[in-house]
PDB file of C-alpha atoms in Angstrom:
ATOM      1  CA  MET A 448      35.060  10.596-196.589  1.00  0.00           C
ATOM      2  CA  ASP A 449      38.362  11.450-196.074  1.00  0.00           C
ATOM      3  CA  ALA A 450      41.378   9.767-195.261  1.00  0.00           C
ATOM      4  CA  ALA A 451      41.181  10.744-191.602  1.00  0.00           C
ATOM      5  CA  GLU A 452      37.932   9.100-191.271  1.00  0.00           C
ATOM      6  CA  VAL A 453      38.673   6.059-193.016  1.00  0.00           C
ATOM      7  CA  ASP A 454      41.796   5.973-190.668  1.00  0.00           C
ATOM      8  CA  CYS A 455      38.960   6.313-187.341  1.00  0.00           C
ATOM      9  CA  ALA A 456      36.613   3.918-188.996  1.00  0.00           C
ATOM     10  CA  ARG A 457      39.744   1.429-189.642  1.00  0.00           C
ATOM     11  CA  TRP A 458      41.140   2.126-185.739  1.00  0.00           C
ATOM     12  CA  LEU A 459      37.473   1.485-184.418  1.00  0.00           C
ATOM     13  CA  SER A 460      36.628  -1.803-186.484  1.00  0.00           C
ATOM     14  CA  CYS A 461      39.799  -3.401-185.248  1.00  0.00           C
ATOM     15  CA  HIS A 462      39.814  -2.307-181.814  1.00  0.00           C
ATOM     16  CA  PHE A 463      36.062  -2.203-180.818  1.00  0.00           C
ATOM     17  CA  PRO A 464      35.483  -6.066-181.079  1.00  0.00           C
ATOM     18  CA  GLN A 465      38.702  -6.588-179.119  1.00  0.00           C
ATOM     19  CA  GLY A 466      37.951  -4.853-176.119  1.00  0.00           C
ATOM     20  CA  ALA A 467      34.148  -7.003-175.735  1.00  0.00           C
ATOM     21  CA  GLU A 468      35.725  -9.438-176.460  1.00  0.00           C
ATOM     22  CA  ARG A 469      38.628  -8.723-173.476  1.00  0.00           C
ATOM     23  CA  GLU A 470      35.437  -7.554-171.023  1.00  0.00           C
ATOM     24  CA  ASN A 471      33.393 -10.956-171.895  1.00  0.00           C
ATOM     25  CA  ILE A 472      36.680 -12.482-170.909  1.00  0.00           C
ATOM     26  CA  ARG A 473      37.504 -10.656-167.807  1.00  0.00           C
ATOM     27  CA  GLU A 474      33.844 -11.286-166.105  1.00  0.00           C
ATOM     28  CA  PRO A 475      33.725 -14.812-165.697  1.00  0.00           C
ATOM     29  CA  THR A 476      37.556 -14.833-164.868  1.00  0.00           C
ATOM     30  CA  LEU A 477      36.440 -12.819-161.824  1.00  0.00           C
ATOM     31  CA  GLU A 478      33.682 -14.592-161.186  1.00  0.00           C
ATOM     32  CA  GLY A 479      35.889 -17.480-160.877  1.00  0.00           C
ATOM     33  CA  LEU A 480      38.172 -15.969-158.567  1.00  0.00           C
ATOM     34  CA  ASP A 481      35.550 -15.048-156.333  1.00  0.00           C
ATOM     35  CA  THR A 482      34.059 -18.572-155.893  1.00  0.00           C
ATOM     36  CA  ALA A 483      37.496 -19.546-155.159  1.00  0.00           C
ATOM     37  CA  ALA A 484      38.214 -17.478-152.791  1.00  0.00           C
ATOM     38  CA  ARG A 485      34.740 -18.128-150.827  1.00  0.00           C
ATOM     39  CA  LYS A 486      36.431 -21.389-151.012  1.00  0.00           C
ATOM     40  CA  GLY A 487      39.256 -20.896-149.030  1.00  0.00           C
ATOM     41  CA  LYS A 488      41.749 -21.405-152.396  1.00  0.00           C
ATOM     42  CA  HIS A 489      44.024 -18.288-153.561  1.00  0.00           C
ATOM     43  CA  GLY A 490      46.344 -18.359-156.501  1.00  0.00           C
ATOM     44  CA  GLY A 491      50.161 -17.578-156.685  1.00  0.00           C
ATOM     45  CA  ARG A 492      53.065 -18.696-154.833  1.00  0.00           C
ATOM     46  CA  PRO A 493      53.431 -19.855-150.966  1.00  0.00           C
ATOM     47  CA  PRO A 494      54.850 -17.000-148.980  1.00  0.00           C
ATOM     48  CA  VAL A 495      59.122 -17.967-148.566  1.00  0.00           C
ATOM     49  CA  ILE A 496      59.271 -16.329-145.206  1.00  0.00           C
ATOM     50  CA  THR A 497      56.264 -18.563-142.700  1.00  0.00           C
ATOM     51  CA  ASP A 498      55.082 -17.110-139.915  1.00  0.00           C
ATOM     52  CA  ASP A 499      57.163 -19.556-137.796  1.00  0.00           C
ATOM     53  CA  MET A 500      60.163 -17.758-139.329  1.00  0.00           C
ATOM     54  CA  LEU A 501      59.253 -14.504-139.211  1.00  0.00           C
ATOM     55  CA  HIS A 502      58.940 -14.746-135.521  1.00  0.00           C
ATOM     56  CA  THR A 503      62.382 -16.209-135.459  1.00  0.00           C
ATOM     57  CA  VAL A 504      63.704 -13.524-137.116  1.00  0.00           C
ATOM     58  CA  LEU A 505      61.676 -11.273-134.604  1.00  0.00           C
ATOM     59  CA  ARG A 506      62.988 -12.966-131.649  1.00  0.00           C
ATOM     60  CA  ARG A 507      66.441 -13.131-132.680  1.00  0.00           C
ATOM     61  CA  ARG A 508      66.641  -9.486-134.344  1.00  0.00           C
ATOM     62  CA  ALA A 509      65.525  -8.079-130.236  1.00  0.00           C
ATOM     63  CA  LEU A 510      68.619 -10.408-129.489  1.00  0.00           C
ATOM     64  CA  GLY A 511      70.687  -8.250-131.541  1.00  0.00           C
ATOM     65  CA  GLU A 512      71.530 -10.674-134.624  1.00  0.00           C
ATOM     66  CA  SER A 513      71.145  -8.869-137.877  1.00  0.00           C
ATOM     67  CA  VAL A 514      69.285 -10.119-140.791  1.00  0.00           C
ATOM     68  CA  GLU A 515      72.702 -10.879-142.293  1.00  0.00           C
ATOM     69  CA  GLN A 516      73.488 -13.429-139.288  1.00  0.00           C
ATOM     70  CA  ILE A 517      69.970 -15.216-139.156  1.00  0.00           C
ATOM     71  CA  GLN A 518      69.381 -15.432-142.986  1.00  0.00           C
ATOM     72  CA  PRO A 519      71.466 -18.769-143.201  1.00  0.00           C
ATOM     73  CA  ASP A 520      69.169 -20.215-140.369  1.00  0.00           C
ATOM     74  CA  LEU A 521      66.078 -19.944-142.527  1.00  0.00           C
ATOM     75  CA  ILE A 522      65.215 -22.791-144.587  1.00  0.00           C
ATOM     76  CA  ILE A 523      62.246 -22.524-146.882  1.00  0.00           C
ATOM     77  CA  PRO A 524      59.889 -25.293-146.609  1.00  0.00           C
ATOM     78  CA  THR A 525      57.508 -25.462-149.674  1.00  0.00           C
ATOM     79  CA  GLY A 526      57.799 -24.719-152.928  1.00  0.00           C
ATOM     80  CA  LYS A 527      60.559 -24.776-156.002  1.00  0.00           C
ATOM     81  CA  ARG A 528      63.094 -23.259-153.084  1.00  0.00           C
ATOM     82  CA  LYS A 529      62.284 -25.938-150.570  1.00  0.00           C
ATOM     83  CA  GLY A 530      65.025 -26.254-148.205  1.00  0.00           C
ATOM     84  CA  GLN A 531      67.101 -23.486-149.624  1.00  0.00           C
ATOM     85  CA  SER A 532      67.595 -19.958-147.206  1.00  0.00           C
ATOM     86  CA  PRO A 533      65.573 -17.345-148.113  1.00  0.00           C
ATOM     87  CA  SER A 534      67.274 -14.157-149.661  1.00  0.00           C
ATOM     88  CA  VAL A 535      67.825 -11.032-147.517  1.00  0.00           C
ATOM     89  CA  ALA A 536      65.276  -9.117-149.473  1.00  0.00           C
ATOM     90  CA  SER A 537      62.607 -11.763-148.642  1.00  0.00           C
ATOM     91  CA  ILE A 538      63.228 -11.419-144.783  1.00  0.00           C
ATOM     92  CA  TYR A 539      63.314  -7.535-144.757  1.00  0.00           C
ATOM     93  CA  ARG A 540      60.002  -7.376-147.006  1.00  0.00           C
ATOM     94  CA  ALA A 541      58.467  -9.830-144.700  1.00  0.00           C
ATOM     95  CA  LEU A 542      59.477  -7.708-141.720  1.00  0.00           C
ATOM     96  CA  ALA A 543      58.653  -4.624-143.308  1.00  0.00           C
ATOM     97  CA  GLU A 544      54.772  -5.999-143.887  1.00  0.00           C
ATOM     98  CA  HIS A 545      54.740  -7.136-140.462  1.00  0.00           C
ATOM     99  CA  ALA A 546      55.605  -3.463-139.533  1.00  0.00           C
ATOM    100  CA  LYS A 547      52.938  -2.225-141.182  1.00  0.00           C
ATOM    101  CA  ARG A 548      50.318  -4.837-139.743  1.00  0.00           C
ATOM    102  CA  GLU A 549      51.102  -3.259-136.281  1.00  0.00           C
ATOM    103  CA  ALA A 550      51.179  -0.026-137.009  1.00  0.00           C
ATOM    104  CA  TYR A 551      47.969  -0.040-138.437  1.00  0.00           C
ATOM    105  CA  PRO A 552      46.548  -2.693-136.699  1.00  0.00           C
ATOM    106  CA  GLU A 553      42.866  -1.098-136.765  1.00  0.00           C
ATOM    107  CA  ALA A 554      43.153  -0.336-140.746  1.00  0.00           C
ATOM    108  CA  VAL A 555      44.097  -4.152-141.123  1.00  0.00           C
ATOM    109  CA  GLU A 556      41.047  -5.307-138.767  1.00  0.00           C
ATOM    110  CA  GLN A 557      38.320  -3.199-140.684  1.00  0.00           C
ATOM    111  CA  ALA A 558      39.566  -4.506-144.327  1.00  0.00           C
ATOM    112  CA  HIS A 559      38.692  -8.024-143.119  1.00  0.00           C
ATOM    113  CA  ALA A 560      35.506  -6.898-141.579  1.00  0.00           C
ATOM    114  CA  ASP A 561      34.775  -5.567-144.824  1.00  0.00           C
ATOM    115  CA  PHE A 562      36.003  -8.179-147.160  1.00  0.00           C
ATOM    116  CA  ALA A 563      33.460 -10.350-144.981  1.00  0.00           C
ATOM    117  CA  ALA A 564      30.361  -8.275-145.076  1.00  0.00           C
ATOM    118  CA  LEU A 565      31.159  -7.863-148.999  1.00  0.00           C
ATOM    119  CA  GLN A 566      31.127 -12.013-149.123  1.00  0.00           C
ATOM    120  CA  ALA A 567      28.245 -11.909-147.303  1.00  0.00           C
ATOM    121  CA  GLY A 568      26.559  -9.167-149.494  1.00  0.00           C
ATOM    122  CA  GLU A 569      26.144  -6.756-147.871  1.00  0.00           C
ATOM    123  CA  VAL A 570      27.531  -2.770-147.808  1.00  0.00           C
ATOM    124  CA  PRO A 571      30.288  -1.985-145.890  1.00  0.00           C
ATOM    125  CA  GLY A 572      29.456   1.356-143.453  1.00  0.00           C
ATOM    126  CA  LEU A 573      30.987   4.682-144.177  1.00  0.00           C
ATOM    127  CA  ARG A 574      34.097   5.691-142.841  1.00  0.00           C
ATOM    128  CA  LEU A 575      35.138   9.147-141.654  1.00  0.00           C
ATOM    129  CA  ALA A 576      38.915   9.615-143.860  1.00  0.00           C
ATOM    130  CA  LEU A 577      41.372  11.384-141.542  1.00  0.00           C
ATOM    131  CA  PRO A 578      42.529  14.969-141.915  1.00  0.00           C
ATOM    132  CA  ASP A 579      45.741  14.933-144.486  1.00  0.00           C
ATOM    133  CA  ARG A 580      48.718  16.923-143.047  1.00  0.00           C
ATOM    134  CA  ALA A 581      48.256  19.947-145.149  1.00  0.00           C
ATOM    135  CA  SER A 582      44.447  20.485-143.773  1.00  0.00           C
ATOM    136  CA  LEU A 583      46.174  20.300-140.502  1.00  0.00           C
ATOM    137  CA  ARG A 584      48.184  22.565-140.739  1.00  0.00           C
ATOM    138  CA  SER A 585      46.190  25.094-141.670  1.00  0.00           C
ATOM    139  CA  GLN A 586      44.200  24.651-139.130  1.00  0.00           C
ATOM    140  CA  SER A 587      47.292  25.314-136.238  1.00  0.00           C
TER     141      SER A 587
END
């Protein structure tokens, strides 16, 4: 055995058991997350910007106020920063997510339907992909 083969064997013996061990940890973790999701439990922090706060921001923005003017009047209802105002960045992030949901409502509905089908043990149906911009340009 030359030095390269020894190095390769040493590397395999060191890394292969860890890969198998990692896989043995991953599977039960995913099963536990799936079980929790079926029970309606989701991990992570609660959102800083609640639906009520988002509606307030949207209403006041429609009246011409800036996010910087609205931000001090908003109060975080739960969590570590309870009683404080959310950051301007959090408000802009919530507005961007809202705009994305409004721009593609059918995609959001389809994602919810696919998730429900997966939870019921069904395989969601195939959908046709939308053509990309390059193929649209080449046709015209």
